Short mmCIF file of C-alpha atoms in Angstrom, two decimals:
data_model
loop_
_atom_site.label_atom_id
_atom_site.label_comp_id
_atom_site.label_asym_id
_atom_site.label_seq_id
_atom_site.Cartn_x
_atom_site.Cartn_y
_atom_site.Cartn_z
CA MET A 1 36.85 37.74 85.72
CA LYS A 2 37.63 35.85 82.46
CA ALA A 3 37.44 37.26 78.93
CA THR A 4 34.34 36.16 76.97
CA PRO A 5 34.85 33.63 74.13
CA LEU A 6 32.51 35.68 71.96
CA LEU A 7 35.40 37.98 71.09
CA GLY A 8 36.74 35.37 68.67
CA CYS A 9 33.26 34.90 67.25
CA SER A 10 32.90 38.64 66.76
CA LEU A 11 36.06 38.75 64.68
CA ALA A 12 34.74 35.90 62.57
CA VAL A 13 31.49 37.75 61.95
CA LEU A 14 33.33 40.90 60.92
CA ALA A 15 35.40 38.82 58.51
CA ALA A 16 32.21 37.28 57.16
CA VAL A 17 30.78 40.74 56.49
CA GLY A 18 33.84 41.56 54.38
CA CYS A 19 33.52 38.27 52.46
CA VAL A 20 29.87 38.98 51.70
CA LEU A 21 30.73 42.44 50.37
CA VAL A 22 33.42 40.97 48.11
CA ALA A 23 31.13 38.20 46.90
CA LEU A 24 28.37 40.62 46.04
CA ALA A 25 30.75 42.95 44.25
CA GLY A 26 32.09 40.06 42.19
CA SER A 27 28.67 38.75 41.22
CA SER A 28 27.50 41.89 39.44
CA ASP A 29 28.95 40.89 36.08
CA GLY A 30 28.49 37.14 36.41
CA ALA A 31 25.79 37.09 33.74
CA SER A 32 27.93 38.69 31.04
CA ALA A 33 28.53 36.63 27.91
CA LYS A 34 31.98 35.10 27.67
CA SER A 35 31.66 32.75 24.73
CA GLY A 36 29.59 31.52 21.83
CA ARG A 37 28.65 28.45 23.85
CA GLU A 38 27.12 30.62 26.59
CA ALA A 39 25.32 32.78 24.06
CA ARG A 40 23.87 29.70 22.37
CA GLY A 41 22.96 28.31 25.78
CA ARG A 42 20.89 31.38 26.51
CA GLU A 43 19.39 31.81 23.05
CA GLY A 44 18.74 28.16 22.26
CA GLN A 45 18.56 27.37 18.57
CA ALA A 46 21.37 29.08 16.71
CA ASN A 47 19.31 30.27 13.76
CA ARG A 48 16.11 32.24 14.31
CA PRO A 49 13.44 32.06 11.59
CA GLY A 50 14.65 34.30 8.78
CA ALA A 51 18.20 34.52 10.15
CA PRO A 52 21.09 33.71 7.79
CA MET A 53 22.19 30.10 8.09
CA LEU A 54 25.28 30.07 5.89
CA ALA A 55 27.95 32.46 4.63
CA ILE A 56 30.27 31.47 1.77
CA VAL A 57 33.42 33.54 1.22
CA SER A 58 35.09 33.18 -2.19
CA LEU A 59 38.79 34.04 -2.05
CA SER A 60 39.21 34.13 -5.84
CA ASP A 61 36.23 36.43 -6.33
CA GLN A 62 36.71 38.47 -3.15
CA ARG A 63 33.05 38.30 -2.25
CA VAL A 64 30.75 36.85 0.37
CA SER A 65 27.32 35.34 -0.23
CA ILE A 66 24.77 34.91 2.57
CA PHE A 67 22.13 32.16 2.40
CA ASP A 68 18.92 31.81 4.40
CA GLY A 69 17.33 28.76 5.99
CA ASP A 70 15.80 27.73 2.67
CA GLY A 71 19.16 27.69 0.92
CA ARG A 72 18.45 30.89 -1.05
CA ARG A 73 21.00 33.64 -1.45
CA MET A 74 19.75 36.67 0.45
CA LEU A 75 22.80 38.99 0.44
CA GLN A 76 26.06 39.39 -1.43
CA SER A 77 28.97 41.81 -1.09
CA PRO A 78 32.58 42.34 -2.14
CA VAL A 79 35.18 41.66 0.54
CA SER A 80 38.91 41.95 1.14
CA THR A 81 40.59 38.85 2.53
CA GLY A 82 44.14 38.15 3.71
CA GLN A 83 47.10 39.42 1.73
CA THR A 84 49.99 37.23 0.60
CA GLY A 85 51.69 35.70 3.61
CA LEU A 86 48.65 36.40 5.79
CA GLU A 87 46.07 34.54 3.73
CA THR A 88 42.58 33.94 5.03
CA PRO A 89 42.46 30.15 5.54
CA SER A 90 40.09 28.07 3.45
CA GLY A 91 37.90 25.89 5.60
CA ILE A 92 34.72 25.42 7.58
CA PHE A 93 33.99 27.74 10.51
CA SER A 94 31.08 29.24 12.44
CA VAL A 95 30.47 32.49 14.28
CA VAL A 96 31.65 32.04 17.88
CA GLN A 97 31.39 35.63 19.13
CA LYS A 98 29.90 38.97 18.10
CA LYS A 99 31.02 42.44 19.20
CA GLU A 100 29.67 45.62 17.67
CA VAL A 101 32.74 47.61 18.77
CA HIS A 102 36.05 45.74 18.82
CA GLN A 103 39.70 46.72 18.72
CA SER A 104 42.36 44.24 17.70
CA ASN A 105 44.91 43.45 20.41
CA VAL A 106 47.34 42.11 17.79
CA TYR A 107 47.62 44.89 15.22
CA GLU A 108 47.89 48.65 15.69
CA ASP A 109 44.95 50.67 14.39
CA GLY A 110 43.02 47.38 14.32
CA ASN A 111 39.53 48.84 14.46
CA MET A 112 37.07 46.03 13.72
CA PRO A 113 33.47 47.34 13.80
CA PHE A 114 30.63 44.79 13.74
CA MET A 115 33.08 41.99 14.42
CA GLN A 116 31.88 38.39 14.05
CA ARG A 117 34.65 36.08 15.24
CA ILE A 118 35.08 32.69 13.53
CA THR A 119 38.25 31.55 15.39
CA TRP A 120 39.41 32.36 18.89
CA THR A 121 42.85 33.19 17.52
CA GLY A 122 41.59 36.25 15.70
CA ILE A 123 40.04 35.47 12.30
CA ALA A 124 36.75 37.35 11.93
CA LEU A 125 34.27 39.00 9.60
CA HIS A 126 34.15 42.76 10.19
CA ALA A 127 33.77 46.17 8.57
CA GLY A 128 36.92 47.58 6.98
CA VAL A 129 38.61 49.16 3.99
CA LEU A 130 38.22 47.35 0.65
CA PRO A 131 41.01 48.29 -1.79
CA GLY A 132 39.75 45.86 -4.43
CA GLN A 133 42.21 43.10 -3.62
CA PRO A 134 43.29 40.92 -0.67
CA ALA A 135 44.74 43.32 1.90
CA SER A 136 43.83 42.17 5.42
CA HIS A 137 45.88 40.32 8.02
CA GLY A 138 43.67 37.26 7.61
CA CYS A 139 40.21 38.57 8.45
CA VAL A 140 37.38 39.07 5.98
CA ARG A 141 36.73 42.80 5.58
CA MET A 142 33.29 43.91 4.42
CA PRO A 143 31.82 47.31 3.49
CA HIS A 144 30.69 49.16 6.60
CA ALA A 145 26.98 49.32 5.71
CA PHE A 146 26.92 45.66 4.69
CA ALA A 147 28.76 44.56 7.85
CA GLN A 148 26.33 46.54 10.00
CA ASN A 149 23.31 45.06 8.25
CA LEU A 150 24.69 41.52 8.45
CA TYR A 151 25.56 41.95 12.13
CA GLY A 152 21.94 42.71 12.92
CA LEU A 153 20.71 39.61 11.09
CA THR A 154 23.07 36.87 12.22
CA ASP A 155 23.11 34.67 15.29
CA ILE A 156 25.94 32.96 17.07
CA GLY A 157 26.54 29.67 15.25
CA MET A 158 26.03 30.81 11.65
CA ARG A 159 28.14 28.55 9.45
CA VAL A 160 30.93 30.30 7.54
CA ILE A 161 32.61 28.43 4.66
CA ILE A 162 35.70 29.92 3.04
CA VAL A 163 36.51 28.50 -0.42
CA ARG A 164 38.99 29.14 -3.18
CA ASP A 165 36.38 29.28 -5.98
CA ASP A 166 32.82 30.36 -5.28
CA VAL A 167 30.26 27.61 -4.85
CA ALA A 168 26.54 27.70 -4.13
CA PRO A 169 24.68 25.17 -1.99
CA ALA A 170 22.53 22.65 -3.79
CA GLU A 171 19.68 20.56 -2.44
CA ILE A 172 20.41 16.87 -2.04
CA GLU A 173 18.54 13.71 -1.16
CA HIS A 174 20.23 10.56 0.08
CA PRO A 175 19.13 7.72 2.36
CA ALA A 176 22.23 8.18 4.53
CA LEU A 177 21.24 11.71 5.55
CA PHE A 178 19.67 11.91 9.00
CA LYS A 179 15.90 12.11 9.34
CA PRO A 180 13.21 11.11 11.87
CA ASP A 181 12.76 7.38 12.35
CA PRO A 182 9.53 6.48 10.44
CA ARG A 183 8.74 3.72 12.94
CA ARG A 184 8.75 6.21 15.81
CA LEU A 185 6.70 8.70 13.80
CA GLU A 186 4.09 6.04 13.00
CA LEU A 187 3.93 5.07 16.66
CA ALA A 188 3.62 8.71 17.69
CA LEU A 189 0.74 9.35 15.31
CA ALA A 190 -1.10 6.25 16.56
CA THR A 191 -0.61 7.05 20.27
CA PRO A 192 -2.50 9.88 22.01
CA PRO A 193 -0.17 12.28 23.81
CA VAL A 194 0.19 11.64 27.52
CA SER A 195 2.07 14.82 28.42
CA ASP A 196 3.63 17.94 26.98
CA ARG A 197 6.99 17.12 28.47
CA PRO A 198 9.67 16.27 25.89
CA PRO A 199 11.57 13.06 26.51
CA ALA A 200 15.24 13.14 27.38
CA VAL A 201 17.36 12.69 24.28
CA ARG A 202 19.88 9.91 24.27
CA LEU A 203 22.86 11.99 23.27
CA GLY A 204 25.42 11.65 26.02
CA ILE A 205 24.15 9.73 29.05
CA ALA A 206 20.47 10.72 29.05
CA PRO A 207 17.94 7.86 29.19
CA PRO A 208 15.95 6.86 26.08
CA PRO A 209 12.58 8.50 25.31
CA THR A 210 9.57 7.09 27.16
CA ASP A 211 6.69 9.06 25.67
CA ALA A 212 5.80 7.41 22.37
CA ALA A 213 3.51 10.29 21.41
CA ILE A 214 6.50 12.60 20.97
CA ALA A 215 8.55 11.43 18.02
CA PRO A 216 12.22 12.40 18.38
CA GLY A 217 13.42 14.52 15.49
CA SER A 218 9.89 15.64 14.54
CA PRO A 219 8.47 19.19 14.48
CA ARG A 220 6.39 18.28 17.55
CA TYR A 221 9.55 17.24 19.35
CA LEU A 222 11.28 20.53 18.46
CA GLN A 223 8.25 22.51 19.65
CA LEU A 224 8.27 20.75 23.01
CA LEU A 225 12.01 21.15 23.37
CA ARG A 226 11.61 24.88 22.93
CA SER A 227 8.67 25.01 25.36
CA THR A 228 10.75 23.17 27.93
CA ALA A 229 13.67 25.53 27.33
CA ASP A 230 11.38 28.54 27.85
CA ALA A 231 9.99 27.06 31.07
CA ARG A 232 13.47 26.22 32.39
CA SER A 233 14.63 29.71 31.50
CA ALA A 234 11.76 31.25 33.45
CA GLN A 235 12.55 29.02 36.43
CA ALA A 236 16.20 30.01 36.25
CA SER A 237 15.27 33.70 36.16
CA ALA A 238 13.02 33.30 39.20
CA ALA A 239 15.69 31.33 41.07
CA THR A 240 18.31 33.93 40.17
CA LYS A 241 16.09 36.73 41.49
CA LYS A 242 15.39 34.81 44.70
CA ALA A 243 19.10 34.10 45.22
CA SER A 244 19.96 37.76 44.68
CA GLU A 245 17.32 38.86 47.20
CA ALA A 246 18.53 36.25 49.70
CA ARG A 247 22.13 37.38 49.33
CA GLN A 248 21.13 41.02 49.76
CA LEU A 249 19.26 40.07 52.93
CA ALA A 250 22.32 38.19 54.17
CA LEU A 251 24.39 41.29 53.50
CA ARG A 252 21.99 43.44 55.50
CA ARG A 253 21.94 40.97 58.39
CA ALA A 254 25.72 40.82 58.39
CA ALA A 255 25.91 44.62 58.31
CA GLU A 256 23.43 44.81 61.20
CA ALA A 257 25.55 42.35 63.19
CA ALA A 258 28.69 44.46 62.79
CA PRO A 259 27.67 47.30 65.20
CA ALA A 260 26.49 44.72 67.76
CA VAL A 261 29.83 42.95 67.52
CA LYS A 262 31.62 46.28 67.90
CA ALA A 263 29.50 47.06 70.98
CA LEU A 264 30.31 43.63 72.39
CA ARG A 265 34.02 44.26 72.00
CA ALA A 266 33.65 47.62 73.78
CA ALA A 267 31.65 45.97 76.60
CA GLU A 268 34.32 43.28 76.94
CA ALA A 269 37.00 45.98 77.21
CA ASN A 270 34.97 47.93 79.80
CA ALA A 271 34.37 44.79 81.85
CA ALA A 272 38.06 43.91 81.76
CA LYS A 273 38.97 47.46 82.81
CA ALA A 274 36.45 47.39 85.69
CA ASP A 275 37.80 44.02 86.78
CA GLU A 276 41.33 45.38 86.82
CA LEU A 277 40.22 48.40 88.89
CA LEU A 278 38.54 46.06 91.37
CA ARG A 279 41.68 43.98 91.73
CA GLY A 280 43.67 47.18 92.32
CA ALA A 281 41.22 48.34 95.01
CA GLU A 282 41.45 44.95 96.69
CA ARG A 283 45.25 45.17 96.77
CA THR A 284 45.07 48.72 98.23
CA LEU A 285 42.63 47.60 100.92
CA GLU A 286 44.83 44.66 101.84
CA THR A 287 47.85 46.95 102.21
CA ALA A 288 45.86 49.39 104.37
CA ARG A 289 44.65 46.63 106.65
CA THR A 290 48.20 45.28 107.08
CA LYS A 291 49.47 48.71 108.19
CA ALA A 292 46.56 49.19 110.58
CA ALA A 293 47.29 45.84 112.23
CA ASP A 294 50.95 46.77 112.89
CA GLN A 295 50.81 48.57 116.37
CA SER A 296 54.58 49.36 116.28
CA THR A 297 54.40 52.00 113.61
CA PRO A 298 53.64 55.64 114.40
CA GLU A 299 51.18 55.82 111.47
CA THR A 300 48.75 53.36 113.06
CA ALA A 301 46.29 56.09 114.02
CA GLY A 302 46.00 57.30 110.39
CA ALA A 303 45.86 53.77 109.00
CA GLU A 304 42.31 53.26 110.16
CA GLY A 305 41.20 56.11 107.92
CA ALA A 306 43.10 54.59 104.98
CA VAL A 307 41.32 51.29 105.50
CA ARG A 308 37.92 52.97 105.42
CA ALA A 309 38.87 54.86 102.23
CA ALA A 310 40.20 51.70 100.56
CA ASP A 311 37.11 49.78 101.54
CA LEU A 312 34.91 52.50 100.03
CA ALA A 313 36.99 52.41 96.81
CA LYS A 314 36.55 48.66 96.63
CA GLU A 315 32.78 49.02 96.97
CA LYS A 316 32.71 51.51 94.12
CA ALA A 317 34.91 49.26 91.97
CA SER A 318 32.64 46.30 92.70
CA ALA A 319 29.65 48.37 91.62
CA LYS A 320 31.39 49.26 88.38
CA VAL A 321 32.22 45.59 87.77
CA ALA A 322 28.57 44.67 88.31
CA GLU A 323 27.47 47.44 85.95
CA ALA A 324 30.05 46.45 83.32
CA GLN A 325 29.04 42.80 83.66
CA ALA A 326 25.38 43.68 83.14
CA GLN A 327 26.28 45.73 80.05
CA LEU A 328 28.41 42.85 78.80
CA GLU A 329 25.59 40.34 79.20
CA THR A 330 23.24 42.66 77.33
CA ALA A 331 25.81 43.15 74.55
CA LYS A 332 26.35 39.39 74.39
CA ALA A 333 22.65 38.73 73.96
CA GLN A 334 22.26 41.42 71.30
CA ALA A 335 25.38 40.33 69.39
CA GLN A 336 24.42 36.68 69.57
CA ALA A 337 20.94 37.43 68.23
CA ARG A 338 22.37 39.50 65.37
CA MET A 339 25.04 36.90 64.58
CA ASP A 340 22.47 34.10 64.62
CA ALA A 341 20.27 36.12 62.25
CA ALA A 342 23.27 36.77 59.98
CA ALA A 343 24.23 33.08 60.02
CA ARG A 344 20.67 32.00 59.16
CA ALA A 345 20.45 34.53 56.35
CA ASP A 346 23.81 33.36 54.99
CA GLU A 347 22.71 29.72 55.04
CA GLU A 348 19.44 30.62 53.32
CA ALA A 349 21.38 32.62 50.72
CA LYS A 350 23.68 29.67 50.10
CA ALA A 351 20.69 27.37 49.68
CA ALA A 352 19.06 29.84 47.28
CA GLU A 353 22.29 30.14 45.32
CA GLY A 354 22.54 26.36 45.10
CA ALA A 355 18.98 26.21 43.79
CA ARG A 356 19.84 29.01 41.34
CA ASP A 357 22.89 27.16 40.06
CA ALA A 358 20.85 24.00 39.55
CA ALA A 359 18.09 25.92 37.76
CA VAL A 360 20.58 27.72 35.52
CA GLU A 361 22.29 24.44 34.68
CA ALA A 362 18.92 22.87 33.83
CA ALA A 363 18.01 25.89 31.68
CA GLU A 364 21.33 25.73 29.84
CA GLU A 365 20.89 22.02 29.18
CA ALA A 366 17.31 22.53 27.97
CA ALA A 367 18.45 25.37 25.69
CA ARG A 368 21.38 23.30 24.42
CA ARG A 369 18.96 20.61 23.32
CA THR A 370 17.20 23.11 21.06
CA SER A 371 20.52 23.84 19.34
CA PRO A 372 21.36 22.19 16.03
CA VAL A 373 23.62 19.15 16.13
CA SER A 374 26.94 19.14 14.27
CA VAL A 375 28.30 15.79 13.09
CA PHE A 376 31.83 15.49 11.73
CA ILE A 377 33.18 12.41 9.95
CA SER A 378 36.93 12.44 9.37
CA ARG A 379 38.57 10.06 6.92
CA LYS A 380 41.87 10.95 8.58
CA THR A 381 40.83 9.49 11.95
CA GLN A 382 38.10 7.06 10.79
CA ARG A 383 35.82 8.45 13.47
CA LEU A 384 32.54 10.28 13.88
CA TYR A 385 32.25 13.23 16.29
CA VAL A 386 29.11 14.99 17.54
CA ARG A 387 28.74 18.44 19.07
CA GLN A 388 25.65 20.30 20.23
CA GLY A 389 25.52 23.84 21.56
CA TYR A 390 29.31 24.12 21.11
CA LEU A 391 29.91 21.20 23.46
CA PRO A 392 31.27 17.75 22.51
CA VAL A 393 28.64 15.06 23.07
CA PHE A 394 30.08 11.76 21.90
CA GLU A 395 32.33 10.15 19.31
CA ALA A 396 32.42 6.71 17.72
CA PRO A 397 34.29 4.77 15.04
CA VAL A 398 32.89 4.91 11.52
CA ALA A 399 33.48 2.66 8.52
CA ILE A 400 34.63 4.35 5.30
CA ARG A 401 34.92 2.23 2.17
CA ASP A 402 38.27 2.63 0.38
CA ALA A 403 39.55 4.63 3.34
CA ASN A 404 42.94 5.05 1.66
CA LYS A 405 41.38 7.09 -1.17
CA PRO A 406 40.32 10.78 -0.94
CA ILE A 407 36.65 11.38 -0.22
CA GLY A 408 36.53 15.19 -0.46
CA THR A 409 35.09 17.76 1.92
CA PHE A 410 31.35 18.39 2.05
CA VAL A 411 29.06 20.38 4.34
CA PHE A 412 25.47 19.10 4.50
CA THR A 413 22.90 21.36 6.20
CA ALA A 414 19.41 20.42 7.41
CA LEU A 415 17.16 23.17 6.02
CA GLY A 416 13.84 22.15 7.54
CA TYR A 417 11.10 19.54 7.71
CA ARG A 418 9.01 18.34 4.80
CA ASP A 419 6.32 15.75 4.10
CA ALA A 420 4.45 16.53 7.34
CA GLY A 421 7.59 16.19 9.40
CA THR A 422 8.50 12.71 8.16
CA ASP A 423 11.59 13.89 6.30
CA VAL A 424 14.22 16.63 6.35
CA ARG A 425 15.39 18.84 3.48
CA TRP A 426 19.17 18.93 3.08
CA SER A 427 21.60 21.08 1.11
CA VAL A 428 25.28 20.50 0.43
CA VAL A 429 28.34 22.63 -0.24
CA SER A 430 31.30 20.84 -1.81
CA MET A 431 34.73 22.13 -0.82
CA TYR A 432 36.85 19.83 -2.99
CA ARG A 433 35.66 18.51 -6.33
CA TYR A 434 37.20 15.17 -7.14
CA SER A 435 34.72 14.52 -9.92
CA GLU A 436 36.55 14.85 -13.25
CA ALA A 437 33.26 15.82 -14.89
CA MET A 438 33.21 19.05 -12.88
CA GLU A 439 36.69 20.23 -13.87
CA PRO A 440 35.75 21.59 -17.37
CA ILE A 441 32.89 23.55 -15.80
CA VAL A 442 35.22 25.09 -13.22
CA GLN A 443 37.82 26.01 -15.83
CA ALA A 444 35.18 27.56 -18.13
CA ALA A 445 33.86 29.64 -15.24
CA ARG A 446 37.35 30.87 -14.42
CA MET A 447 37.78 32.07 -17.99
CA GLN A 448 34.74 34.32 -17.65
CA ARG A 449 36.16 36.56 -14.90
CA GLY A 450 36.23 39.52 -17.27
CA ASP A 451 36.36 42.83 -15.34
CA GLY A 452 37.22 41.20 -12.03
CA ASN A 453 33.70 41.22 -10.64
CA GLY A 454 33.87 37.45 -10.54
CA PHE A 455 31.67 34.77 -11.98
CA GLU A 456 28.49 33.13 -10.87
CA ALA A 457 28.99 30.53 -8.22
CA ILE A 458 29.09 26.94 -9.38
CA ALA A 459 26.48 24.68 -7.87
CA ALA A 460 27.82 22.18 -5.39
CA ASP A 461 28.88 18.83 -6.78
CA VAL A 462 25.90 16.75 -5.71
CA THR A 463 27.21 13.68 -7.54
CA ALA A 464 30.46 13.70 -5.59
CA ALA A 465 28.56 14.39 -2.36
CA LYS A 466 26.35 11.35 -2.91
CA ALA A 467 29.40 9.26 -3.71
CA ALA A 468 30.94 10.33 -0.41
CA LEU A 469 27.77 9.39 1.47
CA ASP A 470 27.75 6.01 -0.27
CA ARG A 471 31.18 5.28 1.23
CA ILE A 472 30.10 6.04 4.82
CA ALA A 473 28.65 3.38 7.13
CA ILE A 474 27.45 4.65 10.51
CA GLY A 475 26.56 2.12 13.20
CA PRO A 476 22.78 1.70 13.65
CA ASP A 477 22.84 2.76 17.31
CA ASP A 478 24.89 5.88 16.54
CA LEU A 479 22.63 6.66 13.56
CA GLU A 480 19.55 6.43 15.77
CA ARG A 481 21.08 8.61 18.48
CA ILE A 482 21.89 11.33 15.96
CA SER A 483 18.59 11.11 14.03
CA GLU A 484 16.64 11.68 17.24
CA VAL A 485 18.04 15.19 17.63
CA VAL A 486 18.62 16.44 14.09
CA LEU A 487 16.87 19.82 14.01
CA PRO A 488 16.78 22.49 11.30
CA GLY A 489 20.26 24.01 11.12
CA SER A 490 21.99 20.76 12.00
CA SER A 491 24.95 19.81 9.85
CA LEU A 492 26.98 16.86 8.68
CA ILE A 493 30.59 17.45 7.63
CA ILE A 494 32.54 14.80 5.75
CA SER A 495 36.21 15.49 5.12
CA ASP A 496 39.59 14.00 4.40
CA GLU A 497 40.90 16.41 7.01
CA GLY A 498 40.98 16.11 10.77
CA ALA A 499 39.57 18.81 13.03
CA SER A 500 41.78 21.87 13.32
CA ILE A 501 43.43 22.87 16.59
CA GLU A 502 40.90 25.71 16.47
CA THR A 503 38.23 23.14 17.33
CA GLY A 504 37.90 23.29 21.07
CA LYS A 505 36.07 24.87 23.93
CA ASP A 506 33.26 27.19 22.82
CA THR A 507 33.47 26.32 19.11
CA ASP A 508 31.73 24.19 16.57
CA PHE A 509 33.92 21.99 14.36
CA VAL A 510 36.64 23.95 12.56
CA ILE A 511 38.08 22.24 9.48
CA ILE A 512 41.06 23.80 7.68
CA MET A 513 41.99 22.82 4.13
CA SER A 514 45.59 21.66 4.60
CA SER A 515 46.52 22.19 0.93
CA GLU A 516 45.54 25.88 0.97
CA PRO A 517 47.65 28.83 2.29
CA GLN A 518 47.07 29.49 5.99
CA GLY A 519 49.30 32.50 6.63
CA GLY A 520 46.59 34.49 8.41
CA LEU A 521 46.07 31.61 10.81
CA LYS A 522 49.56 30.28 11.36
CA THR A 523 50.91 33.66 12.48
CA ARG A 524 48.44 33.83 15.36
CA ARG A 525 49.12 32.60 18.87
CA ARG A 526 47.14 29.69 20.21
CA GLU A 527 46.28 29.35 23.87
CA PRO A 528 45.24 26.30 25.93
CA ARG A 529 41.77 27.76 26.60
CA TYR A 530 40.64 26.62 23.15
CA ARG A 531 40.95 22.94 24.05
CA ASP A 532 38.43 20.59 25.61
CA ASP A 533 40.59 19.37 28.49
CA ASP A 534 37.97 20.25 31.10
CA PHE A 535 35.24 18.25 29.35
CA PHE A 536 37.20 15.06 28.75
CA GLY A 537 38.99 14.84 32.08
CA GLY A 538 42.36 16.25 31.11
CA LYS A 539 42.77 14.91 27.56
CA SER A 540 41.24 16.47 24.50
CA PRO A 541 39.62 13.96 22.13
CA PHE A 542 40.94 16.02 19.24
CA SER A 543 44.57 16.18 20.39
CA PHE A 544 45.60 13.15 18.39
CA PHE A 545 44.41 14.42 15.03
CA TRP A 546 44.98 18.15 15.12
CA ASN A 547 46.50 19.46 11.89
#
């Protein structure tokens, strides 16, 4: 009798049961947030109605001002920034992570309640002690009550601008600022809607819009984007639940197969043992018959009895073999049925998980499209870069008149629609003021510091901002691609600087003012995870112009 080949299969099934258990154990925390990009992917638009859109930290005044979506100051508080040698860097950031309870892994006793991270190397806004002067290791400390209140209001993606002298955003109008294409709006108003499905935006490799009734960049377009994101999110939730149920069923089927496989192994062992007993009985009978046939030996008379006994033993062994074989066949059938059921359940679980992954990816993409777009124009590299939902989308060359002369650093923010959705309100914050006319105003304000409570913020230099826009020439195709998806909260950054090394995976653009102290940033370790190597096939698009 030969050993059954199902023994190898049974071992494979038992191994599969272990793999399923490990897979299920590892999937329990798969939905936990790991980055700002994932949080924005789930939440969609970065700024909820009424949520702060902009925070401006003044290093000279040691205070932070919070502005809402209309550009109005809604909160203000004293702060403590980085001490000498560990200065908080001046620049443009955004909130990339929030943790209500956080402990620094760099500094001892680094308790950082209500932490809102703005770089992955450790610069953050958080509650802390305020001694009335710069005293941190580079972070921005805030009073505990203020930090707690702000934490509850903000969303991932809130813009944070750190400046030397306090500045307030000012509204600005300029033909170069992005807005819906009036030709598409006119066509949309004249064409009855054919569906409630938003067209695919052309950022990246998506095809151009086909539904003329939905004007890209309009309030209607934003509404449909959000509706699509909600629908995709619901589909992803349903697919996730179905995949979880299918995997649980596969686990049960695999667990049910395990006892059958164990019984099969026992039946195989019993059958092998019975077969060995039968072969032994056959050998004994053969020996007895040989002795009985030899008439020369004196034991011939007793040999006949031995033959009868051996023959009886063989019959019993044969019966046991038959019984063991029947049990083996039954065990085979039961094990095969259980293993087939386990295999089918595993295949169905894999299919459900594939559908879940596709639905989650579609939901993340739909949510990303509701996120504001960030556009960065660098005089240093003569290029334009676009990010949406913390992911790089595309880049292109840009023409800057008098490119050898400074242009300044400006942050333009789309506040909302106006004129029935045909235009967009914009504000600007000027980081550097190259306008000589502004210098006396700045100096006069500095003279009014008085008791150290600081002075009123100076309005952004709109004249210099317009002059910077006048020097920029974006290609018509690139301008159209960007205008199609400019939503409230979108931003345009123009700077002499290049993107910081902090710009990378799971961040918006990070721009550091190279002429300002950066002690709190330079002392911190950088790791490869902050680059975009995985998105651009092994080479970061920012590697050639990192500061």
